PDB file of C-alpha atoms in Angstrom:
ATOM      1  CA  MET K   1       8.892  39.282  65.424  1.00 48.00           C
ATOM      2  CA  SER K   2      10.694  37.206  62.844  1.00 48.00           C
ATOM      3  CA  PRO K   3      14.358  37.992  62.099  1.00 50.00           C
ATOM      4  CA  ALA K   4      14.874  40.366  59.198  1.00 49.00           C
ATOM      5  CA  GLU K   5      16.089  38.952  55.868  1.00 48.00           C
ATOM      6  CA  PRO K   6      19.809  39.622  55.214  1.00 47.00           C
ATOM      7  CA  ASP K   7      20.582  42.365  52.746  1.00 47.00           C
ATOM      8  CA  ARG K   8      21.635  40.804  49.394  1.00 47.00           C
ATOM      9  CA  THR K   9      22.581  44.053  47.714  1.00 47.00           C
ATOM     10  CA  THR K  10      25.855  43.813  45.789  1.00 48.00           C
ATOM     11  CA  LEU K  11      28.651  45.601  47.661  1.00 47.00           C
ATOM     12  CA  PRO K  12      30.971  48.090  45.972  1.00 49.00           C
ATOM     13  CA  MET K  13      34.639  47.177  45.587  1.00 47.00           C
ATOM     14  CA  GLY K  14      36.419  47.421  48.998  1.00 48.00           C
ATOM     15  CA  ALA K  15      33.232  48.159  50.972  1.00 49.00           C
ATOM     16  CA  ALA K  16      32.667  46.343  54.261  1.00 52.00           C
ATOM     17  CA  ALA K  17      29.711  44.032  54.544  1.00 52.00           C
ATOM     18  CA  PRO K  18      26.997  44.947  57.025  1.00 54.00           C
ATOM     19  CA  PRO K  19      26.456  42.655  60.024  1.00 54.00           C
ATOM     20  CA  GLY K  20      24.789  39.338  59.142  1.00 53.00           C
ATOM     21  CA  VAL K  21      25.803  39.469  55.475  1.00 51.00           C
ATOM     22  CA  THR K  22      28.702  37.399  54.132  1.00 52.00           C
ATOM     23  CA  PRO K  23      30.545  38.910  51.151  1.00 53.00           C
ATOM     24  CA  PRO K  24      30.718  36.752  47.988  1.00 51.00           C
ATOM     25  CA  GLY K  25      33.604  34.272  47.975  1.00 50.00           C
ATOM     26  CA  ARG K  26      33.756  33.909  51.797  1.00 51.00           C
ATOM     27  CA  SER K  27      32.304  31.251  54.092  1.00 50.00           C
ATOM     28  CA  SER K  28      29.345  32.103  56.258  1.00 49.00           C
ATOM     29  CA  PRO K  29      29.937  32.270  59.999  1.00 51.00           C
ATOM     30  CA  PRO K  30      28.344  29.533  62.119  1.00 52.00           C
ATOM     31  CA  GLY K  31      24.618  29.888  62.429  1.00 52.00           C
ATOM     32  CA  VAL K  32      24.304  32.313  59.515  1.00 49.00           C
ATOM     33  CA  GLN K  33      22.924  31.046  56.171  1.00 51.00           C
ATOM     34  CA  ALA K  34      24.602  32.387  53.035  1.00 50.00           C
ATOM     35  CA  PRO K  35      22.254  34.055  50.572  1.00 50.00           C
ATOM     36  CA  GLU K  36      21.286  31.895  47.600  1.00 50.00           C
ATOM     37  CA  LEU K  37      22.236  32.835  44.097  1.00 47.00           C
ATOM     38  CA  PRO K  38      19.430  34.193  41.971  1.00 49.00           C
ATOM     39  CA  SER K  39      17.732  31.519  39.828  1.00 53.00           C
ATOM     40  CA  SER K  40      18.877  33.218  36.625  1.00 57.00           C
ATOM     41  CA  ARG K  41      22.504  32.994  37.751  1.00 58.00           C
ATOM     42  CA  ARG K  42      22.124  29.355  38.731  1.00 57.00           C
ATOM     43  CA  ASP K  43      20.689  28.605  35.292  1.00 58.00           C
ATOM     44  CA  MET K  44      23.630  30.361  33.661  1.00 58.00           C
ATOM     45  CA  LEU K  45      26.122  28.277  35.647  1.00 53.00           C
ATOM     46  CA  ARG K  46      24.247  25.076  34.886  1.00 56.00           C
ATOM     47  CA  ALA K  47      24.078  25.880  31.162  1.00 51.00           C
ATOM     48  CA  GLY K  48      27.765  26.789  31.141  1.00 54.00           C
ATOM     49  CA  GLY K  49      28.688  23.453  32.723  1.00 53.00           C
ATOM     50  CA  THR K  50      26.574  21.563  30.210  1.00 52.00           C
ATOM     51  CA  ALA K  51      28.163  23.436  27.308  1.00 51.00           C
ATOM     52  CA  LEU K  52      31.630  22.710  28.701  1.00 50.00           C
ATOM     53  CA  ILE K  53      30.926  18.990  28.938  1.00 47.00           C
ATOM     54  CA  ALA K  54      29.500  18.937  25.412  1.00 47.00           C
ATOM     55  CA  SER K  55      32.571  20.763  24.101  1.00 49.00           C
ATOM     56  CA  LEU K  56      34.929  18.292  25.762  1.00 45.00           C
ATOM     57  CA  LEU K  57      32.973  15.360  24.317  1.00 45.00           C
ATOM     58  CA  GLY K  58      33.227  16.909  20.871  1.00 47.00           C
ATOM     59  CA  VAL K  59      36.975  17.453  21.215  1.00 44.00           C
ATOM     60  CA  PHE K  60      37.577  13.817  22.120  1.00 43.00           C
ATOM     61  CA  GLY K  61      35.151  12.525  19.433  1.00 42.00           C
ATOM     62  CA  LEU K  62      32.550  11.322  21.919  1.00 43.00           C
ATOM     63  CA  GLY K  63      28.882  11.939  21.230  1.00 45.00           C
ATOM     64  CA  ALA K  64      26.489  12.852  23.986  1.00 48.00           C
ATOM     65  CA  VAL K  65      24.570   9.830  25.306  1.00 48.00           C
ATOM     66  CA  THR K  66      21.098  10.218  26.753  1.00 48.00           C
ATOM     67  CA  SER K  67      19.481   7.247  28.428  1.00 52.00           C
ATOM     68  CA  ALA K  68      15.933   8.464  27.932  1.00 56.00           C
ATOM     69  CA  LYS K  69      12.938   7.019  29.665  1.00 62.00           C
ATOM     70  CA  ASN K  70       9.763   6.008  27.892  1.00 66.00           C
ATOM     71  CA  GLY K  71       7.813   9.095  26.913  1.00 71.00           C
ATOM     72  CA  GLU K  72      10.799  11.425  26.785  1.00 74.00           C
ATOM     73  CA  PRO K  73      11.629  13.293  23.547  1.00 75.00           C
ATOM     74  CA  VAL K  74      14.330  12.247  21.093  1.00 72.00           C
ATOM     75  CA  ARG K  75      16.945  14.990  20.772  1.00 76.00           C
ATOM     76  CA  ALA K  76      19.010  15.539  17.633  1.00 77.00           C
ATOM     77  CA  GLY K  77      22.649  14.573  18.060  1.00 78.00           C
ATOM     78  CA  ASP K  78      22.005  12.408  21.133  1.00 79.00           C
ATOM     79  CA  LYS K  79      21.706   8.669  21.603  1.00 77.00           C
ATOM     80  CA  THR K  80      18.375   7.725  23.102  1.00 76.00           C
ATOM     81  CA  THR K  81      17.477   4.322  24.485  1.00 77.00           C
ATOM     82  CA  ALA K  82      14.047   2.999  25.427  1.00 76.00           C
ATOM     83  CA  THR K  83      12.307  -0.276  26.231  1.00 80.00           C
ATOM     84  CA  ARG K  84       9.348   0.316  23.927  1.00 81.00           C
ATOM     85  CA  ALA K  85       9.041   1.012  20.220  1.00 79.00           C
ATOM     86  CA  THR K  86       8.799   4.583  18.934  1.00 78.00           C
ATOM     87  CA  LEU K  87       5.868   5.037  16.534  1.00 79.00           C
ATOM     88  CA  LEU K  88       5.715   7.866  14.013  1.00 79.00           C
ATOM     89  CA  GLU K  89       2.434   8.339  12.132  1.00 82.00           C
ATOM     90  CA  SER K  90       1.581  10.724   9.320  1.00 82.00           C
ATOM     91  CA  SER K  91      -1.534  10.983   7.181  1.00 82.00           C
ATOM     92  CA  LYS K  92       0.318  12.981   4.513  1.00 79.00           C
ATOM     93  CA  GLY K  93       3.939  12.837   3.493  1.00 78.00           C
ATOM     94  CA  PRO K  94       6.658  10.761   5.156  1.00 82.00           C
ATOM     95  CA  ALA K  95       6.413  10.187   8.894  1.00 81.00           C
ATOM     96  CA  LEU K  96      10.212  10.165   9.080  1.00 79.00           C
ATOM     97  CA  GLN K  97      12.583  11.671   6.545  1.00 81.00           C
ATOM     98  CA  ALA K  98      16.368  11.299   6.663  1.00 82.00           C
ATOM     99  CA  LYS K  99      18.637  13.086   4.196  1.00 81.00           C
ATOM    100  CA  MET K 100      22.377  12.868   3.624  1.00 81.00           C
ATOM    101  CA  VAL K 101      23.851  16.094   2.273  1.00 82.00           C
ATOM    102  CA  GLY K 102      27.322  17.101   1.207  1.00 77.00           C
ATOM    103  CA  LYS K 103      29.933  15.198  -0.749  1.00 78.00           C
ATOM    104  CA  GLY K 104      31.439  11.769  -0.259  1.00 75.00           C
ATOM    105  CA  GLU K 105      29.898   8.511   0.858  1.00 77.00           C
ATOM    106  CA  GLY K 106      27.199   9.011   3.451  1.00 77.00           C
ATOM    107  CA  VAL K 107      24.170   7.216   4.842  1.00 81.00           C
ATOM    108  CA  GLY K 108      20.803   8.901   5.204  1.00 80.00           C
ATOM    109  CA  LEU K 109      19.190   6.130   7.268  1.00 79.00           C
ATOM    110  CA  LYS K 110      20.901   3.106   8.797  1.00 81.00           C
ATOM    111  CA  GLY K 111      19.482   0.091  10.572  1.00 84.00           C
ATOM    112  CA  THR K 112      21.628  -2.402  12.484  1.00 85.00           C
ATOM    113  CA  ALA K 113      20.748  -5.776  13.993  1.00 84.00           C
ATOM    114  CA  GLY K 114      23.269  -7.267  16.412  1.00 83.00           C
ATOM    115  CA  SER K 115      21.253 -10.288  17.548  1.00 84.00           C
ATOM    116  CA  ALA K 116      21.233 -13.670  15.831  1.00 85.00           C
ATOM    117  CA  LYS K 117      17.703 -13.257  14.433  1.00 83.00           C
ATOM    118  CA  GLY K 118      17.464  -9.475  14.465  1.00 86.00           C
ATOM    119  CA  VAL K 119      16.281  -7.255  11.607  1.00 85.00           C
ATOM    120  CA  GLY K 120      17.995  -3.957  10.812  1.00 85.00           C
ATOM    121  CA  VAL K 121      15.214  -2.412   8.705  1.00 84.00           C
ATOM    122  CA  GLN K 122      11.747  -3.896   8.215  1.00 84.00           C
ATOM    123  CA  GLY K 123       8.929  -2.677   6.006  1.00 84.00           C
ATOM    124  CA  GLU K 124       5.379  -3.994   6.082  1.00 84.00           C
ATOM    125  CA  ALA K 125       2.521  -3.602   3.594  1.00 84.00           C
ATOM    126  CA  THR K 126      -0.716  -4.342   5.461  1.00 84.00           C
ATOM    127  CA  SER K 127      -3.373  -2.962   3.111  1.00 84.00           C
ATOM    128  CA  GLU K 128      -6.011  -5.547   2.226  1.00 83.00           C
ATOM    129  CA  LYS K 129      -6.546  -3.934  -1.192  1.00 85.00           C
ATOM    130  CA  GLY K 130      -4.233  -2.251  -3.648  1.00 83.00           C
ATOM    131  CA  ALA K 131      -0.537  -2.608  -4.318  1.00 82.00           C
ATOM    132  CA  SER K 132       0.861  -1.292  -1.037  1.00 84.00           C
ATOM    133  CA  VAL K 133       4.647  -1.345  -0.649  1.00 85.00           C
ATOM    134  CA  GLY K 134       6.614  -2.217   2.464  1.00 85.00           C
ATOM    135  CA  VAL K 135       9.992  -0.810   1.393  1.00 85.00           C
ATOM    136  CA  LYS K 136      10.502   1.326  -1.711  1.00 84.00           C
ATOM    137  CA  GLY K 137      13.654   2.705  -3.253  1.00 85.00           C
ATOM    138  CA  LEU K 138      13.811   5.322  -6.008  1.00 84.00           C
ATOM    139  CA  SER K 139      16.737   6.377  -8.167  1.00 85.00           C
ATOM    140  CA  ALA K 140      16.691   9.564 -10.263  1.00 84.00           C
ATOM    141  CA  SER K 141      20.331   9.267 -11.365  1.00 84.00           C
ATOM    142  CA  PRO K 142      21.253   7.671 -14.730  1.00 85.00           C
ATOM    143  CA  GLU K 143      23.780   5.427 -12.960  1.00 83.00           C
ATOM    144  CA  GLY K 144      21.969   5.267  -9.640  1.00 85.00           C
ATOM    145  CA  ILE K 145      20.794   2.157  -7.837  1.00 84.00           C
ATOM    146  CA  ALA K 146      17.426   2.175  -6.094  1.00 83.00           C
ATOM    147  CA  GLY K 147      18.336  -0.718  -3.795  1.00 85.00           C
ATOM    148  CA  GLN K 148      21.692  -2.328  -3.088  1.00 83.00           C
ATOM    149  CA  PHE K 149      22.390  -5.370  -0.944  1.00 83.00           C
ATOM    150  CA  ALA K 150      25.799  -6.937  -0.285  1.00 85.00           C
ATOM    151  CA  ALA K 151      26.842 -10.138   1.502  1.00 84.00           C
ATOM    152  CA  THR K 152      30.431  -9.623   2.677  1.00 84.00           C
ATOM    153  CA  ARG K 153      30.929 -12.713   4.859  1.00 82.00           C
ATOM    154  CA  GLY K 154      29.491 -15.558   2.824  1.00 80.00           C
ATOM    155  CA  GLY K 155      25.845 -14.847   3.567  1.00 84.00           C
ATOM    156  CA  THR K 156      22.948 -14.197   1.186  1.00 85.00           C
ATOM    157  CA  ALA K 157      22.485 -10.679  -0.171  1.00 85.00           C
ATOM    158  CA  VAL K 158      18.807 -11.045  -1.160  1.00 86.00           C
ATOM    159  CA  GLU K 159      16.294 -13.686  -0.126  1.00 85.00           C
ATOM    160  CA  ALA K 160      12.770 -13.560  -1.517  1.00 88.00           C
ATOM    161  CA  THR K 161      10.055 -15.721   0.042  1.00 88.00           C
ATOM    162  CA  ALA K 162       6.385 -16.219  -0.818  1.00 88.00           C
ATOM    163  CA  SER K 163       4.748 -18.219   1.966  1.00 87.00           C
ATOM    164  CA  ASP K 164       1.363 -18.305   0.230  1.00 86.00           C
ATOM    165  CA  LYS K 165       1.025 -20.624  -2.764  1.00 85.00           C
ATOM    166  CA  GLU K 166      -0.578 -17.800  -4.748  1.00 85.00           C
ATOM    167  CA  GLY K 167       2.230 -15.384  -3.940  1.00 87.00           C
ATOM    168  CA  VAL K 168       5.240 -14.456  -6.064  1.00 89.00           C
ATOM    169  CA  ALA K 169       8.688 -14.489  -4.454  1.00 88.00           C
ATOM    170  CA  LEU K 170      10.435 -12.395  -7.125  1.00 87.00           C
ATOM    171  CA  ARG K 171       8.938 -10.268  -9.895  1.00 87.00           C
ATOM    172  CA  THR K 172      10.738  -8.042 -12.378  1.00 88.00           C
ATOM    173  CA  ARG K 173       9.412  -5.438 -14.792  1.00 89.00           C
ATOM    174  CA  GLY K 174      11.949  -4.504 -17.395  1.00 90.00           C
ATOM    175  CA  ARG K 175      15.257  -6.037 -18.277  1.00 90.00           C
ATOM    176  CA  LEU K 176      17.027  -8.554 -16.066  1.00 87.00           C
ATOM    177  CA  GLU K 177      20.819  -8.367 -16.071  1.00 87.00           C
ATOM    178  CA  LEU K 178      22.985 -11.120 -14.579  1.00 89.00           C
ATOM    179  CA  ARG K 179      26.470  -9.664 -14.539  1.00 86.00           C
ATOM    180  CA  GLU K 180      29.335 -12.179 -14.431  1.00 87.00           C
ATOM    181  CA  ARG K 181      26.806 -15.031 -14.409  1.00 91.00           C
ATOM    182  CA  SER K 182      25.810 -14.733 -18.053  1.00 94.00           C
ATOM    183  CA  GLY K 183      27.345 -13.675 -21.325  1.00 93.00           C
ATOM    184  CA  ILE K 184      28.068 -14.381 -24.974  1.00 93.00           C
ATOM    185  CA  SER K 185      31.267 -16.180 -25.961  1.00 90.00           C
ATOM    186  CA  SER K 186      32.660 -16.803 -29.421  1.00 87.00           C
ATOM    187  CA  VAL K 187      34.904 -19.461 -30.890  1.00 79.00           C
ATOM    188  CA  SER K 188      36.699 -19.548 -34.235  1.00 79.00           C
ATOM    189  CA  GLY K 189      35.642 -23.104 -34.971  1.00 78.00           C
ATOM    190  CA  GLY K 190      35.222 -26.526 -33.422  1.00 84.00           C
ATOM    191  CA  ALA K 191      32.543 -28.150 -31.335  1.00 90.00           C
ATOM    192  CA  GLU K 192      33.466 -27.059 -27.781  1.00 88.00           C
ATOM    193  CA  PHE K 193      33.345 -23.743 -25.940  1.00 88.00           C
ATOM    194  CA  VAL K 194      35.371 -23.526 -22.689  1.00 92.00           C
ATOM    195  CA  ILE K 195      34.180 -20.414 -20.879  1.00 93.00           C
ATOM    196  CA  PRO K 196      35.583 -18.844 -17.660  1.00 93.00           C
ATOM    197  CA  VAL K 197      32.950 -17.647 -15.175  1.00 93.00           C
ATOM    198  CA  ALA K 198      33.624 -15.094 -12.444  1.00 89.00           C
ATOM    199  CA  GLY K 199      32.076 -15.375  -9.020  1.00 81.00           C
ATOM    200  CA  GLY K 200      32.727 -19.046  -8.352  1.00 84.00           C
ATOM    201  CA  LEU K 201      31.074 -22.303  -9.329  1.00 93.00           C
ATOM    202  CA  SER K 202      29.977 -25.468  -7.588  1.00 91.00           C
ATOM    203  CA  ASP K 203      29.297 -28.991  -8.758  1.00 88.00           C
ATOM    204  CA  LYS K 204      25.588 -28.211  -8.476  1.00 91.00           C
ATOM    205  CA  SER K 205      25.679 -25.143 -10.743  1.00 95.00           C
ATOM    206  CA  LEU K 206      23.128 -25.228 -13.560  1.00 96.00           C
ATOM    207  CA  ILE K 207      24.331 -24.116 -17.005  1.00 96.00           C
ATOM    208  CA  ILE K 208      21.965 -23.007 -19.773  1.00 96.00           C
ATOM    209  CA  ALA K 209      23.418 -22.313 -23.242  1.00 96.00           C
ATOM    210  CA  THR K 210      22.179 -21.709 -26.770  1.00 94.00           C
ATOM    211  CA  LEU K 211      23.722 -20.802 -30.129  1.00 93.00           C
ATOM    212  CA  GLN K 212      23.435 -17.147 -31.120  1.00 93.00           C
ATOM    213  CA  ASP K 213      24.147 -17.858 -34.821  1.00 91.00           C
ATOM    214  CA  HIS K 214      22.248 -20.135 -37.168  1.00 91.00           C
ATOM    215  CA  PHE K 215      24.011 -23.229 -38.459  1.00 91.00           C
ATOM    216  CA  PRO K 216      21.650 -25.759 -40.073  1.00 92.00           C
ATOM    217  CA  GLY K 217      21.782 -29.088 -38.233  1.00 92.00           C
ATOM    218  CA  VAL K 218      23.981 -27.736 -35.390  1.00 92.00           C
ATOM    219  CA  HIS K 219      22.687 -27.430 -31.850  1.00 93.00           C
ATOM    220  CA  VAL K 220      23.936 -27.424 -28.259  1.00 94.00           C
ATOM    221  CA  GLU K 221      24.237 -30.961 -26.970  1.00 95.00           C
ATOM    222  CA  SER K 222      25.333 -30.176 -23.419  1.00 96.00           C
ATOM    223  CA  ALA K 223      26.438 -27.384 -21.098  1.00 96.00           C
ATOM    224  CA  SER K 224      28.056 -28.242 -17.762  1.00 95.00           C
ATOM    225  CA  VAL K 225      30.703 -27.369 -15.187  1.00 96.00           C
ATOM    226  CA  LEU K 226      34.162 -28.329 -16.405  1.00 95.00           C
ATOM    227  CA  ASP K 227      36.179 -27.218 -13.351  1.00 95.00           C
ATOM    228  CA  ALA K 228      34.394 -25.666 -10.383  1.00 94.00           C
ATOM    229  CA  LYS K 229      37.607 -24.669  -8.640  1.00 93.00           C
ATOM    230  CA  ASP K 230      38.957 -22.749 -11.633  1.00 94.00           C
ATOM    231  CA  GLY K 231      35.507 -21.426 -12.593  1.00 94.00           C
ATOM    232  CA  LEU K 232      35.242 -23.070 -16.043  1.00 95.00           C
ATOM    233  CA  ILE K 233      32.174 -24.290 -17.908  1.00 95.00           C
ATOM    234  CA  VAL K 234      32.070 -26.157 -21.208  1.00 95.00           C
ATOM    235  CA  VAL K 235      29.453 -25.974 -23.967  1.00 94.00           C
ATOM    236  CA  ARG K 236      29.482 -28.819 -26.512  1.00 94.00           C
ATOM    237  CA  LEU K 237      27.844 -28.655 -29.934  1.00 93.00           C
ATOM    238  CA  SER K 238      26.396 -31.508 -31.954  1.00 94.00           C
ATOM    239  CA  GLN K 239      29.130 -30.966 -34.548  1.00 92.00           C
ATOM    240  CA  ALA K 240      31.965 -28.583 -35.276  1.00 91.00           C
ATOM    241  CA  VAL K 241      31.188 -25.291 -36.963  1.00 89.00           C
ATOM    242  CA  PRO K 242      33.416 -24.235 -39.884  1.00 81.00           C
ATOM    243  CA  GLU K 243      33.459 -20.524 -39.024  1.00 83.00           C
ATOM    244  CA  PRO K 244      33.316 -18.305 -35.918  1.00 85.00           C
ATOM    245  CA  ALA K 245      30.186 -18.866 -33.854  1.00 89.00           C
ATOM    246  CA  ARG K 246      28.684 -17.335 -30.713  1.00 92.00           C
ATOM    247  CA  VAL K 247      27.006 -19.075 -27.828  1.00 93.00           C
ATOM    248  CA  GLY K 248      24.975 -17.419 -25.063  1.00 94.00           C
ATOM    249  CA  TRP K 249      25.115 -18.865 -21.544  1.00 95.00           C
ATOM    250  CA  ILE K 250      23.634 -18.400 -18.059  1.00 95.00           C
ATOM    251  CA  VAL K 251      24.848 -19.902 -14.781  1.00 95.00           C
ATOM    252  CA  LEU K 252      22.269 -20.600 -12.065  1.00 91.00           C
ATOM    253  CA  ASP K 253      23.307 -21.925  -8.651  1.00 82.00           C
TER     254      ASP K 253
END
């Protein structure tokens, strides 16, 4: 006959354990196996330990890091790494939607590229017909900006390329505003306009200028960089004007 299973019934306070049963909190005698904890209790201890670790990470400002394998789910609040791309497909509506709520400056979706030729966010339009869009930004605010790009370390904020000879690198519909690189300046008289330009100039900067007021026989003879270091351009007229005049200018680098 096989040995009988030890009794795992919980003992009352102060009661002696029957032979072959080790009370909780004591070591089992040699040759006697301690009863295992019920699975529900083990799960509770495991969950409690996980919650404790998560709480400590939150206290010290450390987010939970999950090194997930390919095929494993992405969990909210965790960092997941993989060696293959994650593809989200949807026949209706956005496949992925990120929303920043609350007040202050926040980011709904952020892409970062740390390699020399990496790309933080890439959009592709692969439809053979129709005006498909790779990346689209919308602004419903009167002072909002649908897309904003900034070069903070001397790089290029926006680069538009059309590799096909029939393609268009940059197209605008509506007004085009060149802040700090265009304007209208006035002078009380004379034949020269010396105009300061913000944002820097170079010896290769191209200046375009035209009179905004009509003076018979008077026209712009030249527009050029006067001092690139100090950011000054000069517009010269064919002859002096006897009264205040305005000249419009654009700087293209």
